[in-house]
Short mmCIF file of C-alpha atoms and ligand atoms in Angstrom, two decimals:
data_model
loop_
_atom_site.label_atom_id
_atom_site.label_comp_id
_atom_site.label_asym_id
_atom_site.label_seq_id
_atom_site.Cartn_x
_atom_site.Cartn_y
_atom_site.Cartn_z
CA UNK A 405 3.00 -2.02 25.99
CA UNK A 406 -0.21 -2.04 27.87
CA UNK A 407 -2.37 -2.31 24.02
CA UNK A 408 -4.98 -5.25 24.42
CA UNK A 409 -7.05 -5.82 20.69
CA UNK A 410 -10.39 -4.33 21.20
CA UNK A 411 -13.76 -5.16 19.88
CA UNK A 412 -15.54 -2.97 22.27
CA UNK A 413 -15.78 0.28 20.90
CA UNK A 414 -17.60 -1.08 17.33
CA UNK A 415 -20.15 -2.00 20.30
CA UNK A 416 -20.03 1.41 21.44
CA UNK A 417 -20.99 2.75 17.91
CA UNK A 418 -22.48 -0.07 15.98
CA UNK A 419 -23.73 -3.81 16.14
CA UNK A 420 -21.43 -6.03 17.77
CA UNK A 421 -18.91 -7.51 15.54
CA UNK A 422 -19.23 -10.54 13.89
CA UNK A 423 -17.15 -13.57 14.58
CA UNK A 424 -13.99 -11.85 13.41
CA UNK A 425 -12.04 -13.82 10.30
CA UNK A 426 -8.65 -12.71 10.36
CA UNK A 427 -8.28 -13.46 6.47
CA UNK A 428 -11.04 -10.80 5.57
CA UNK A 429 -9.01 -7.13 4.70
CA UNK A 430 -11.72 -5.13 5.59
CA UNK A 431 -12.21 -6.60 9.23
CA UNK A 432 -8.51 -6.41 9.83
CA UNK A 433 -8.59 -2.31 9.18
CA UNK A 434 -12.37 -2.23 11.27
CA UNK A 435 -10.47 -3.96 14.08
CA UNK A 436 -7.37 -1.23 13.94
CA UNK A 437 -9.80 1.54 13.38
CA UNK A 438 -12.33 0.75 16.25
CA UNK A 439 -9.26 0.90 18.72
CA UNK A 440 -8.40 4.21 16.93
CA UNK A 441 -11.93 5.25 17.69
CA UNK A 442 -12.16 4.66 21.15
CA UNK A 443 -9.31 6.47 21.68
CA UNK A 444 -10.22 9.70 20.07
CA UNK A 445 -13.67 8.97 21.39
CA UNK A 446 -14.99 9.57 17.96
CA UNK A 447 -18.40 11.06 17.59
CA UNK A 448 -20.37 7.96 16.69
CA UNK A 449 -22.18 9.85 14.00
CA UNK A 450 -18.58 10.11 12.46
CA UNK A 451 -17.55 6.63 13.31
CA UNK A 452 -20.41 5.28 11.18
CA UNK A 453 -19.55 7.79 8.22
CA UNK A 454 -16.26 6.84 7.66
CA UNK A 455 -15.84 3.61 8.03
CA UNK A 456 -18.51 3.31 5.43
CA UNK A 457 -16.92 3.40 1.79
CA UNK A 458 -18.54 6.23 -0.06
CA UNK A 459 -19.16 4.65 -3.34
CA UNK A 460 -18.22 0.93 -4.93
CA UNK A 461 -18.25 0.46 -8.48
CA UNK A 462 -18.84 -3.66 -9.60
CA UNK A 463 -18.59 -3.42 -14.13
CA UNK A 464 -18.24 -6.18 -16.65
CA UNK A 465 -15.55 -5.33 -18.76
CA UNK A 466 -15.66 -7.56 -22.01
CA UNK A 467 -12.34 -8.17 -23.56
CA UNK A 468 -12.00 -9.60 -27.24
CA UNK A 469 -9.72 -12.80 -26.39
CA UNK A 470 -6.66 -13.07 -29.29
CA UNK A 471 -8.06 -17.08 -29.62
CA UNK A 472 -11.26 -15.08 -31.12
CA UNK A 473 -13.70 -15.68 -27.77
CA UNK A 474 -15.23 -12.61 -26.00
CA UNK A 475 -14.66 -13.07 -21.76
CA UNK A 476 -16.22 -10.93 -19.67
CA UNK A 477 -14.17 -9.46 -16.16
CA UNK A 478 -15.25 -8.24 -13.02
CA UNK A 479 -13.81 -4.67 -12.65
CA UNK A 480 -14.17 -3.15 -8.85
CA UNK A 481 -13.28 0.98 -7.76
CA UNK A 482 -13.93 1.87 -4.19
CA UNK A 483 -13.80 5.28 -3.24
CA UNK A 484 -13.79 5.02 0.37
CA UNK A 485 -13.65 8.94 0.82
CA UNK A 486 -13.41 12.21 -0.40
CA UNK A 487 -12.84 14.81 2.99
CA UNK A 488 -9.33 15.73 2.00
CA UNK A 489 -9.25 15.95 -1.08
CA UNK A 490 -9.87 13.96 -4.89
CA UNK A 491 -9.74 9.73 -3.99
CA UNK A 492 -6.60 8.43 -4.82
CA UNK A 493 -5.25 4.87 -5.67
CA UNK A 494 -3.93 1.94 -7.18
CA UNK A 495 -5.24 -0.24 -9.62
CA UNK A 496 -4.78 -4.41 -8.58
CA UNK A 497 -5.39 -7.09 -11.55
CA UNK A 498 -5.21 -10.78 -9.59
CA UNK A 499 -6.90 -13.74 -9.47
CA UNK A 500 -8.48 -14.02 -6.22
CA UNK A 501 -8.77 -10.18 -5.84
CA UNK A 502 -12.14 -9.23 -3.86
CA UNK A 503 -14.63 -6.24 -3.32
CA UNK A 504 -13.65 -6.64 0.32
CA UNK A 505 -10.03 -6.30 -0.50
CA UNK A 506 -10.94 -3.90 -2.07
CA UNK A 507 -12.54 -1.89 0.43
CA UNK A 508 -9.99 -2.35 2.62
CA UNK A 509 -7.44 -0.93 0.54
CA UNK A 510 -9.39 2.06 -0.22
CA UNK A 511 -9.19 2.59 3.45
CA UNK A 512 -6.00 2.29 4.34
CA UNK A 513 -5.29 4.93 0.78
CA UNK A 514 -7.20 7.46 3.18
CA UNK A 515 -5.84 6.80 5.90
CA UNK A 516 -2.18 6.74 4.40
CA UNK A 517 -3.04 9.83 2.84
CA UNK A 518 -3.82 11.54 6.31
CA UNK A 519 -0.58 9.89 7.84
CA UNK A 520 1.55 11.62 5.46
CA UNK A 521 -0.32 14.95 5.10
CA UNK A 522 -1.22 14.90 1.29
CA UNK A 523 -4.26 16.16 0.29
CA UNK A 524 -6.28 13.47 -1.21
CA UNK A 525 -9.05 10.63 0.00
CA UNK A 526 -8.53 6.84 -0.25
CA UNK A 527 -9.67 4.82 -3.23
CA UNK A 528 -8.73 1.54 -4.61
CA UNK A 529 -9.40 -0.61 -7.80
CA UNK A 530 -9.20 -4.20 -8.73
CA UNK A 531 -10.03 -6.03 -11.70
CA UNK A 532 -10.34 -10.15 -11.48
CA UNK A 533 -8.08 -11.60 -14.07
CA UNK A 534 -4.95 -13.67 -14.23
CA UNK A 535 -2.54 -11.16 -16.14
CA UNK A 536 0.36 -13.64 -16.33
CA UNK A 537 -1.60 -15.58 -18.99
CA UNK A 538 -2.99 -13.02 -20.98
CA UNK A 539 -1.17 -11.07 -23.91
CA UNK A 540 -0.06 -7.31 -23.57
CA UNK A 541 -2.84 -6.83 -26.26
CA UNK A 542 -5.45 -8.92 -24.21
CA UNK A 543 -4.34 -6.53 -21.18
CA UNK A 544 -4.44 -3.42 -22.97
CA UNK A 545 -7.72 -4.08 -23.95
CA UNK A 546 -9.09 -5.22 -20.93
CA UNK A 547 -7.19 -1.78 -19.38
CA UNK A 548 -9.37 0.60 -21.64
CA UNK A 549 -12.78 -0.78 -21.00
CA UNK A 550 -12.24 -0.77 -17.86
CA UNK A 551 -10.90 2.76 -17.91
CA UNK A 552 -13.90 3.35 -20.08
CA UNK A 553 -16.58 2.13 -17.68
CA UNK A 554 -15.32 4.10 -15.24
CA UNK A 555 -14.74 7.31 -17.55
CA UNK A 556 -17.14 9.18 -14.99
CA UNK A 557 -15.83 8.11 -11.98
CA UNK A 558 -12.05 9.02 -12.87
CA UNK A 559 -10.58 12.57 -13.34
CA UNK A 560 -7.61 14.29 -12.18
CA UNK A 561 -9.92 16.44 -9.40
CA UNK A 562 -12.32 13.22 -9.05
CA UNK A 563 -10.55 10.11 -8.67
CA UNK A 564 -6.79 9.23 -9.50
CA UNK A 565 -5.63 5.72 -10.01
CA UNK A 566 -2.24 4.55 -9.95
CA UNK A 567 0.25 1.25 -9.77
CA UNK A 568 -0.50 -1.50 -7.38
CA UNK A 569 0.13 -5.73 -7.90
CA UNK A 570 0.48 -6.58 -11.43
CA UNK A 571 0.09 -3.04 -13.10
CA UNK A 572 2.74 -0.92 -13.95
CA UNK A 573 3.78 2.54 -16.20
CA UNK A 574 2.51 0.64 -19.86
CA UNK A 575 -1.15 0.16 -17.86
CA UNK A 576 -0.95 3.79 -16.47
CA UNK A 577 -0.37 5.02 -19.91
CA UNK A 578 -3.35 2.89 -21.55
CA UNK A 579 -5.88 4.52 -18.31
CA UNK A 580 -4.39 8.08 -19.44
CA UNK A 581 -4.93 7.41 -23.26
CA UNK A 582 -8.34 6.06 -23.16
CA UNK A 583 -9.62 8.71 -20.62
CA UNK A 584 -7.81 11.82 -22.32
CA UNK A 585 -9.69 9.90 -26.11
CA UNK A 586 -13.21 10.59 -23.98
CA UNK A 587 -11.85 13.77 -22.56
CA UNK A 588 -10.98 15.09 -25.69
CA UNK A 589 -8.00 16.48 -24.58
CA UNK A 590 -4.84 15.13 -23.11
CA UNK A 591 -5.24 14.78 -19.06
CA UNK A 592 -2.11 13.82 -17.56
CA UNK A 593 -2.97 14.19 -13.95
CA UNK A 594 -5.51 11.76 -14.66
CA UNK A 595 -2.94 8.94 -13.04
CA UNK A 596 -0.11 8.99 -11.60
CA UNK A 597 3.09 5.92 -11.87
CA UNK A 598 3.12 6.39 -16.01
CA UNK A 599 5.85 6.50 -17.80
CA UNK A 600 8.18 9.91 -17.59
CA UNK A 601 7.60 10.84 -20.96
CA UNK A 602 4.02 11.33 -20.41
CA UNK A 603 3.79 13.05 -17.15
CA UNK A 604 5.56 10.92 -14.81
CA UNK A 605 7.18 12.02 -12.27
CA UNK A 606 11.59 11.10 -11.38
CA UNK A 607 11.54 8.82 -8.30
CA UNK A 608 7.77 7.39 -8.66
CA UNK A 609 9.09 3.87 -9.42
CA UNK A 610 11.58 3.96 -6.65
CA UNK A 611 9.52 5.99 -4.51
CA UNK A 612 7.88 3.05 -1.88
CA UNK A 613 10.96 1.20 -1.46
CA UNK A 614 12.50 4.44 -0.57
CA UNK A 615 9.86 5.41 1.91
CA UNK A 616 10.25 1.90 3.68
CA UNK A 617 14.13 2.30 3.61
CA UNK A 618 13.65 5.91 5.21
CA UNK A 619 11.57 5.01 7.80
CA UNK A 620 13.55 1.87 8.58
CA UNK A 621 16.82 3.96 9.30
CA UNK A 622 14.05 6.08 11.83
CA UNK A 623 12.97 3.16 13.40
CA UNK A 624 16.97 1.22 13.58
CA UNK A 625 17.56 4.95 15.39
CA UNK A 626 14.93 4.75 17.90
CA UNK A 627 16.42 0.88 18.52
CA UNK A 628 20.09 2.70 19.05
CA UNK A 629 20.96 0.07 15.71
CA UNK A 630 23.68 1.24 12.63
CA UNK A 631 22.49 -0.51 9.49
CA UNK A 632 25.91 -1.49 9.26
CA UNK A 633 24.43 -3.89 12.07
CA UNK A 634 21.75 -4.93 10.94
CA UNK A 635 20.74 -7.69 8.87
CA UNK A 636 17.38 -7.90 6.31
CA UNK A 637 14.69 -10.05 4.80
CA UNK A 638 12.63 -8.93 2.44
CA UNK A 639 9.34 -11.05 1.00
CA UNK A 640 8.06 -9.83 -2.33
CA UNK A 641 10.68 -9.04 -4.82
CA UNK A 642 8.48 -6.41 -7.09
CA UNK A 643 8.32 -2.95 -7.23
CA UNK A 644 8.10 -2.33 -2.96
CA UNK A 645 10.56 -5.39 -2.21
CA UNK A 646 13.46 -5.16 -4.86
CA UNK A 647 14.21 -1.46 -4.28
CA UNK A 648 13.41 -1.39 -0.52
CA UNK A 649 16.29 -4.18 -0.26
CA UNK A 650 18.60 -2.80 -2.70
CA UNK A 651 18.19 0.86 -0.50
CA UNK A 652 18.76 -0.85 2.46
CA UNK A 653 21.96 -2.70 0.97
CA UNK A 654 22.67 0.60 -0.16
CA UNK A 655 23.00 2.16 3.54
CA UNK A 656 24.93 -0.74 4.79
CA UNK A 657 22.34 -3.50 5.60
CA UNK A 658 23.27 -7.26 5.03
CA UNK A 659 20.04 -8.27 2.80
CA UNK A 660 20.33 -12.07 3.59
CA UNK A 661 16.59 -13.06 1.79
CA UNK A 662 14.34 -11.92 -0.47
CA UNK A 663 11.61 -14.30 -1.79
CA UNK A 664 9.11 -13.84 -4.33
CA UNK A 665 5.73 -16.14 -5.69
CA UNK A 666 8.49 -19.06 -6.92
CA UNK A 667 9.64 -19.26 -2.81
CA UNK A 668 12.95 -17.76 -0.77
CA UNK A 669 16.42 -17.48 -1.48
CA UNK A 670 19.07 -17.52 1.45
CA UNK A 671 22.42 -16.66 2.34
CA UNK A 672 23.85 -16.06 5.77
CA UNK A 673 26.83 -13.59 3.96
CA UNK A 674 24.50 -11.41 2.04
CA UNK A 675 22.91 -11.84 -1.25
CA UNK A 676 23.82 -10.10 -4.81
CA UNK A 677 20.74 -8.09 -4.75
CA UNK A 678 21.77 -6.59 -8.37
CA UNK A 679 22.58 -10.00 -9.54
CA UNK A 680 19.01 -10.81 -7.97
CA UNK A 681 17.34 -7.35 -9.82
CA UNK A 682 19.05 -8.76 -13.01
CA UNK A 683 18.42 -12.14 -13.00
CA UNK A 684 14.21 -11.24 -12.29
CA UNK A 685 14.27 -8.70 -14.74
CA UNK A 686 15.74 -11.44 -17.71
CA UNK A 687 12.58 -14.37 -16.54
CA UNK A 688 9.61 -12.61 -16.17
CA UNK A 689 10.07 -10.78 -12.77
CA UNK A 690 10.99 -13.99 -11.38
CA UNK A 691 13.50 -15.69 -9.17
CA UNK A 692 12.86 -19.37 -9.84
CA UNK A 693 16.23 -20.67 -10.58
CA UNK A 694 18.69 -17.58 -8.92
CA UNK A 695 21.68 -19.14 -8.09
CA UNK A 696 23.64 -17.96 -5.12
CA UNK A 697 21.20 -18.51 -2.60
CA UNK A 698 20.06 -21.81 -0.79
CA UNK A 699 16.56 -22.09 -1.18
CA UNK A 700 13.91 -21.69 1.54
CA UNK A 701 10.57 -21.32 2.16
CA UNK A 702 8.17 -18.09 2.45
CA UNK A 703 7.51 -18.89 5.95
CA UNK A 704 11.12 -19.84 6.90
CA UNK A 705 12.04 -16.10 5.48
CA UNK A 706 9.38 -14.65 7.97
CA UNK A 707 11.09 -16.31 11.07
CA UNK A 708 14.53 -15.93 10.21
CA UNK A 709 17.32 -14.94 12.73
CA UNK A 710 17.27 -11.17 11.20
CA UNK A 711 16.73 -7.68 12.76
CA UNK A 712 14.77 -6.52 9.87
CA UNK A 713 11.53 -8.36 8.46
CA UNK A 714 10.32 -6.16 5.02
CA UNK A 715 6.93 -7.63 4.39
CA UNK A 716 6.83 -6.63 0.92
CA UNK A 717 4.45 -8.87 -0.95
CA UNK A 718 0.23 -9.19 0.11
CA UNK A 719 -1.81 -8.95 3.06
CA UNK A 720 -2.22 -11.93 5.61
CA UNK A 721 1.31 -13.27 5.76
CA UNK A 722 2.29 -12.61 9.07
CA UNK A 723 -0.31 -14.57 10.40
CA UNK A 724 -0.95 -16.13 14.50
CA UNK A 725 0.88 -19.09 13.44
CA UNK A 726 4.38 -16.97 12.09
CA UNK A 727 4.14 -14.23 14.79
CA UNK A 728 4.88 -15.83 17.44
CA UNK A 729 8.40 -17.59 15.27
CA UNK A 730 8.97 -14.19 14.03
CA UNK A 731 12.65 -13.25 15.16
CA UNK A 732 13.08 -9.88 13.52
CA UNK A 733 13.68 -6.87 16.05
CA UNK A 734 11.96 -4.46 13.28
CA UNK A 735 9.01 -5.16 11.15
CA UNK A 736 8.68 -2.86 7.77
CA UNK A 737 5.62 -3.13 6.33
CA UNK A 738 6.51 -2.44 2.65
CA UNK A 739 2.81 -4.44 1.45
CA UNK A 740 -0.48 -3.29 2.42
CA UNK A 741 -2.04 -5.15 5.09
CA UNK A 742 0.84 -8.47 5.50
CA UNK A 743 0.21 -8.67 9.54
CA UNK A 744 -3.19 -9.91 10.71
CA UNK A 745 -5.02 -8.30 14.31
CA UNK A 746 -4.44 -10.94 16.22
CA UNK A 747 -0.29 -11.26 14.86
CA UNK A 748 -0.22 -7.95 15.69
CA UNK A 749 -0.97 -8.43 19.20
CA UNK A 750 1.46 -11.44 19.36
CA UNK A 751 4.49 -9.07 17.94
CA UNK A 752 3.31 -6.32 20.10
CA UNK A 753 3.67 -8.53 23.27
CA UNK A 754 7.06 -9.70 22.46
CA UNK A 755 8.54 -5.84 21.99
CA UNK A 756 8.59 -6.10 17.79
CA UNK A 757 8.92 -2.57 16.53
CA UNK A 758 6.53 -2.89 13.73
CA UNK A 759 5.84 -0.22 11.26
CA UNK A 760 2.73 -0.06 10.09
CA UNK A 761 1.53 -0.36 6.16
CA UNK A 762 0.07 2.97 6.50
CA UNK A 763 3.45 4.68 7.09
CA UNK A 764 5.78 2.55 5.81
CA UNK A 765 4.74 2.40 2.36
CA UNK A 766 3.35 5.86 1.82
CA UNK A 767 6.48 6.72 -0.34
CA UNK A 768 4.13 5.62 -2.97
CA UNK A 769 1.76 7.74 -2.86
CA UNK A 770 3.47 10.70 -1.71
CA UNK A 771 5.41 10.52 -5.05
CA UNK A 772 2.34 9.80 -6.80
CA UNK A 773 1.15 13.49 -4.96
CA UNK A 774 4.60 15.26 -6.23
CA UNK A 775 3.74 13.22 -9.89
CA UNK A 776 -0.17 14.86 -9.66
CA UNK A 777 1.10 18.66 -8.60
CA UNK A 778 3.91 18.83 -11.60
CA UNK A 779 1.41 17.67 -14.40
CA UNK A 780 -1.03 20.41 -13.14
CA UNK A 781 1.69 23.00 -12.96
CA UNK A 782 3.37 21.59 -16.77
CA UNK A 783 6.45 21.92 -14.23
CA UNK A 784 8.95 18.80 -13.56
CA UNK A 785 11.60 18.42 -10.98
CA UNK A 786 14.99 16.87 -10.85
CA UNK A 787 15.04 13.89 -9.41
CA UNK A 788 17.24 15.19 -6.40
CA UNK A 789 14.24 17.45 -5.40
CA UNK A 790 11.74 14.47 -5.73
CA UNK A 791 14.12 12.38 -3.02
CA UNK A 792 14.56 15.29 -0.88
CA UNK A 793 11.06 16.18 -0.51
CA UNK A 794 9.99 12.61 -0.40
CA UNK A 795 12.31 11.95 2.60
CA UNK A 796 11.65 15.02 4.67
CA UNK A 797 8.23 14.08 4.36
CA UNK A 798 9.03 10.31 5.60
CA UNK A 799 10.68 11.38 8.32
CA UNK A 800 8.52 13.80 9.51
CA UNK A 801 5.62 11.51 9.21
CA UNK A 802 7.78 8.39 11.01
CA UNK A 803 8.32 11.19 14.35
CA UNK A 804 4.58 11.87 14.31
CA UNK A 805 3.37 8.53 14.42
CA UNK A 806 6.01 7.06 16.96
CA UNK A 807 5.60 10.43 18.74
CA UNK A 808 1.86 9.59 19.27
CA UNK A 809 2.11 5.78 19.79
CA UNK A 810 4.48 7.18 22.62
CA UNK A 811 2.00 9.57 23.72
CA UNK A 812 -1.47 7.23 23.46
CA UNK A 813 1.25 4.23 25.18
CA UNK A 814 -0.25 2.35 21.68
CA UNK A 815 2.13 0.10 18.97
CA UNK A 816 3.03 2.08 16.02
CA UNK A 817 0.09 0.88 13.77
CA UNK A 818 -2.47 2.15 16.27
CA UNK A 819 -0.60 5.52 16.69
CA UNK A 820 -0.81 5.69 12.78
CA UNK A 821 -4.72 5.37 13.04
CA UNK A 822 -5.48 7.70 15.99
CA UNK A 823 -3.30 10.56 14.08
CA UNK A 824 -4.90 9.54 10.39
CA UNK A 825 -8.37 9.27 11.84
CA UNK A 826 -8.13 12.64 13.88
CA UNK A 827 -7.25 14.49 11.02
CA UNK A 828 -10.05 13.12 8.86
CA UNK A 829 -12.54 13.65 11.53
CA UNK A 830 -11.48 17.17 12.02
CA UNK A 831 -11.90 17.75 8.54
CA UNK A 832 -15.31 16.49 8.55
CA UNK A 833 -16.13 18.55 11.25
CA UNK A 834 -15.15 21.67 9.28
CA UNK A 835 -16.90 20.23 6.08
CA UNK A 836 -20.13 18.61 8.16
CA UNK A 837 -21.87 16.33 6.41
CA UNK A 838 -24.93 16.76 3.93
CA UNK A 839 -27.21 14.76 5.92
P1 NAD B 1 4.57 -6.37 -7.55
O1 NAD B 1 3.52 -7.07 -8.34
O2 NAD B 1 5.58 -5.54 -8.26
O3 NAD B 1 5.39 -7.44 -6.65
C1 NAD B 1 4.79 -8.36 -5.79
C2 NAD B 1 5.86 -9.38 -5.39
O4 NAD B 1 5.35 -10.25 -4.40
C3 NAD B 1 6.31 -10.27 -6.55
O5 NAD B 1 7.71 -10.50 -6.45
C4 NAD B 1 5.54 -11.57 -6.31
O6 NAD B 1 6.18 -12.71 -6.88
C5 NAD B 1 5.60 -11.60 -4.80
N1 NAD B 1 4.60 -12.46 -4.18
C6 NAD B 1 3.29 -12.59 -4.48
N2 NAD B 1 2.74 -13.51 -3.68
C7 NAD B 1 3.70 -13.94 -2.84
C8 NAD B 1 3.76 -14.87 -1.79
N3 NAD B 1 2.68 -15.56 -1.45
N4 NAD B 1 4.93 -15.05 -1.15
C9 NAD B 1 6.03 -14.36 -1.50
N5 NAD B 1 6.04 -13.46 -2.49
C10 NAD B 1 4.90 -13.27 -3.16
O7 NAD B 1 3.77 -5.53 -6.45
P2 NAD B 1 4.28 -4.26 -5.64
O8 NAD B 1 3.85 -3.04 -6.36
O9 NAD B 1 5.70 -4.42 -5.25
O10 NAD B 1 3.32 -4.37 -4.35
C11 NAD B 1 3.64 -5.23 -3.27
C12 NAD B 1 2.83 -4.80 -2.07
O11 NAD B 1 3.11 -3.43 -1.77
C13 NAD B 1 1.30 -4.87 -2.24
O12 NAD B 1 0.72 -5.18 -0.99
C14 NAD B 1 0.93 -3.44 -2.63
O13 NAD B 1 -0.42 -3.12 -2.32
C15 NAD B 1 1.90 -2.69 -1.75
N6 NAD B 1 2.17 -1.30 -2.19
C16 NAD B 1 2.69 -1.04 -3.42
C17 NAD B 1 2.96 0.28 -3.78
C18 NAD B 1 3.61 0.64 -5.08
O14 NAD B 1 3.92 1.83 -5.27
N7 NAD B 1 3.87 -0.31 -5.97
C19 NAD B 1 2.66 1.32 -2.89
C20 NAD B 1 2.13 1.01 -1.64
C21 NAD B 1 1.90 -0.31 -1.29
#
């Protein structure tokens, strides 16, 4: 395809960029979205308005340690925009998590939200801790002062948060207690990915696997490829990797690696994903030890002889030393940000399909949507109407987006902007802004 990465248009609009750093989040999206830009020759006034986030949040939350010591954690929520709707997404708890990071992923919520055509605006969260060494009661702690900092900034027409790395239904649950304590009254819509039996919704734990197994079958159809052909490997074997495999095993694909933070496990006739589910689910979510499997590494995985490459894990991983090793005919992009700009280019000039973050794992919070509409109705559907809905809504939004990469001659991921970006800007347009 005739797509060259483009610095010019942030020129057009703004300073010129910076040297660009390829391991910074933020300037990975800037880079996609200033090729977007040009393309929809976006009024500059606009450009500068939305790729500005509209508010960032930095708190200390103090947690009473069980040894008896007070520490005191960074807590981060970006909203990077409200046009469509209340800001939506996840909460992260990691390490080396970052306000950038942050950002970024706030973007790419509004943006996903546009791609799929739910009505909400991009937000993300973070809070810097290392959850695998603190207690349950440590992180429920740490979960409601957080929650409680932010007890303004939440609300189920304000701000939802939901699931992302190392949170799950038992956080969502502590966010919806503390904030319905302050609200005196119980506010399920509050967040989304808790537990059924408070609100949840069928399907929301499955949901972004299923989204990247739907719009793999799109993009295997567009290649002329049966998954019965087709063989798989997956990196990241959480929430978005274990169930986009186990899908994809479901519809006939030959899942021949899945990795997680302990490294890779490989074989050539197909691996036991429920032995795999199993085993992670009896040590701690982890593979270390899985028998069945010859070991590899995480970068082997990424350049194995496969059709299908589900990035399921962090940003950064397919990186300009991988891409060009990358084998994989397809490219699923289950995690948030996994291919860098200048991969991207590499994959795009050897004829990788790659489907971008944006689309790929919007299952999430499409379900998340569905979870949000029931708990302000008091109205729950089966889980068959969940799926149904869910995939129509996949494949719908995996036509538009190849439809206008085909139509702008632009990869996937750039085709994913142009249509996300429109329909924000158009929005705006109709809204103006209170300058
Ligand atoms: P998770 O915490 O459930 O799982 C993450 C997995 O990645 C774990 O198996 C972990 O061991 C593995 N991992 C971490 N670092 C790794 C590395 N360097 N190499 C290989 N594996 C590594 O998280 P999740 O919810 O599955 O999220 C994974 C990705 O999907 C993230 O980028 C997240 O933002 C994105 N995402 C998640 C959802 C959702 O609904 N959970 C929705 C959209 C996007």
């Amino acid at each position: 395809m005739p797509y060259k990465r483009n610095v010019r248009a942030r020129a057009v609009y703004q300073e010129p960029a910076p040297i660009l750093d390829q391991e910074n989040p933020f300037q990975s999206m800037m880079e996609r979205f200033d090729i977007a830009a040009e393309i929809l020759e976006l009024d500059p006034n606009f450009y500068e308005y939305l790729c500005t986030p509209a508010r960032i949040f930095i708190t200390a939350v103090p947690v009473a340690m069980d040894d008896g010591r007070l520490r005191v954690f960074q807590g981060i929520r970006v909203i990077h925009n409200e046009v469509l709707g209340p800001s939506k997404g996840g909460i992260r708890y990691a390490p080396d998590v970052t306000v950038d990071e942050v950002k970024a992923l706030a973007a790419w919520m509004t943006w996903k939200c546009a791609v799929v055509d739910v009505p909400f605006g991009g937000a993300k969260g973070g809070v810097i801790c290392n959850p695998r060494s603190m207690s349950d009661g440590e992180l429920e702690r740490l979960t409601r002062r957080y929650t409680a900092n932010l007890i303004d900034v939440f609300g189920p027409e304000r701000d939802i948060p939901a699931p992302d790395m190392n949170t799950n239904e038992q956080i969502m649950a502590w966010i919806l207690d503390t904030y319905s304590a302050h609200a005196r009254r119980t506010a399920s819509a509050v967040v989304t990915g808790k537990p059924i039996l408070l609100g949840g919704s069928q399907g929301r734990t499955e949901a972004t696997g299923r989204g990247v197994m739907t719009v793999t079958l799109g993009a295997m159809d567009r290649l002329g490829l049966r998954p019965s052909q087709c063989s798989v490997a997956v990196q990241g074997f959480g929430n978005v990797g274990s169930i986009a495999a186990k899908l994809l095993a479901e519809q006939g694909c030959k899942i021949v690696a899945v990795s997680d933070i302990s490294g890779g496990y490989y074989n050539a006739d197909g691996l036991d994903l429920q032995a795999a589910m199993d085993y992670a689910a009896a040590n701690q979510r982890t593979l270390e030890g899985f028998q069945g499997a010859e070991p590899i590494s995480n970068e082997e995985l990424l350049t194995l002889d496969v059709d299908v490459l589900v990035p399921a894990a962090k940003e950064d991983q397919i990186t300009q030393d991988i891409a060009p090793y990358v084998k994989a005919k397809i490219i699923s992009e289950g995690a948030n940000g996994p291919t860098t700009p200048v991969a991207d280019e590499i994959l795009n000039e050897k004829g990788v399909l790659v489907i971008p973050d944006i689309l790929a794992n919007a299952g999430g919070v499409t379900v998340s949507y569905f979870e949000w509409v029931q708990d302000r109705q008091g109205y729950f559907w089966t889980l068959d109407r969940v799926n149904r809905r869910l995939d129509r809504i996949m494949r719908r939004a995996f036509d538009n987006v190849y439809a206008a990469s085909q139509k702008y001659d632009v990869p996937m991921r750039i085709g994913a902007y142009v249509l996300a970006i429109d329909k924000v800007a158009s929005a705006l347009r109709m809204r103006g802004i209170y300058a």
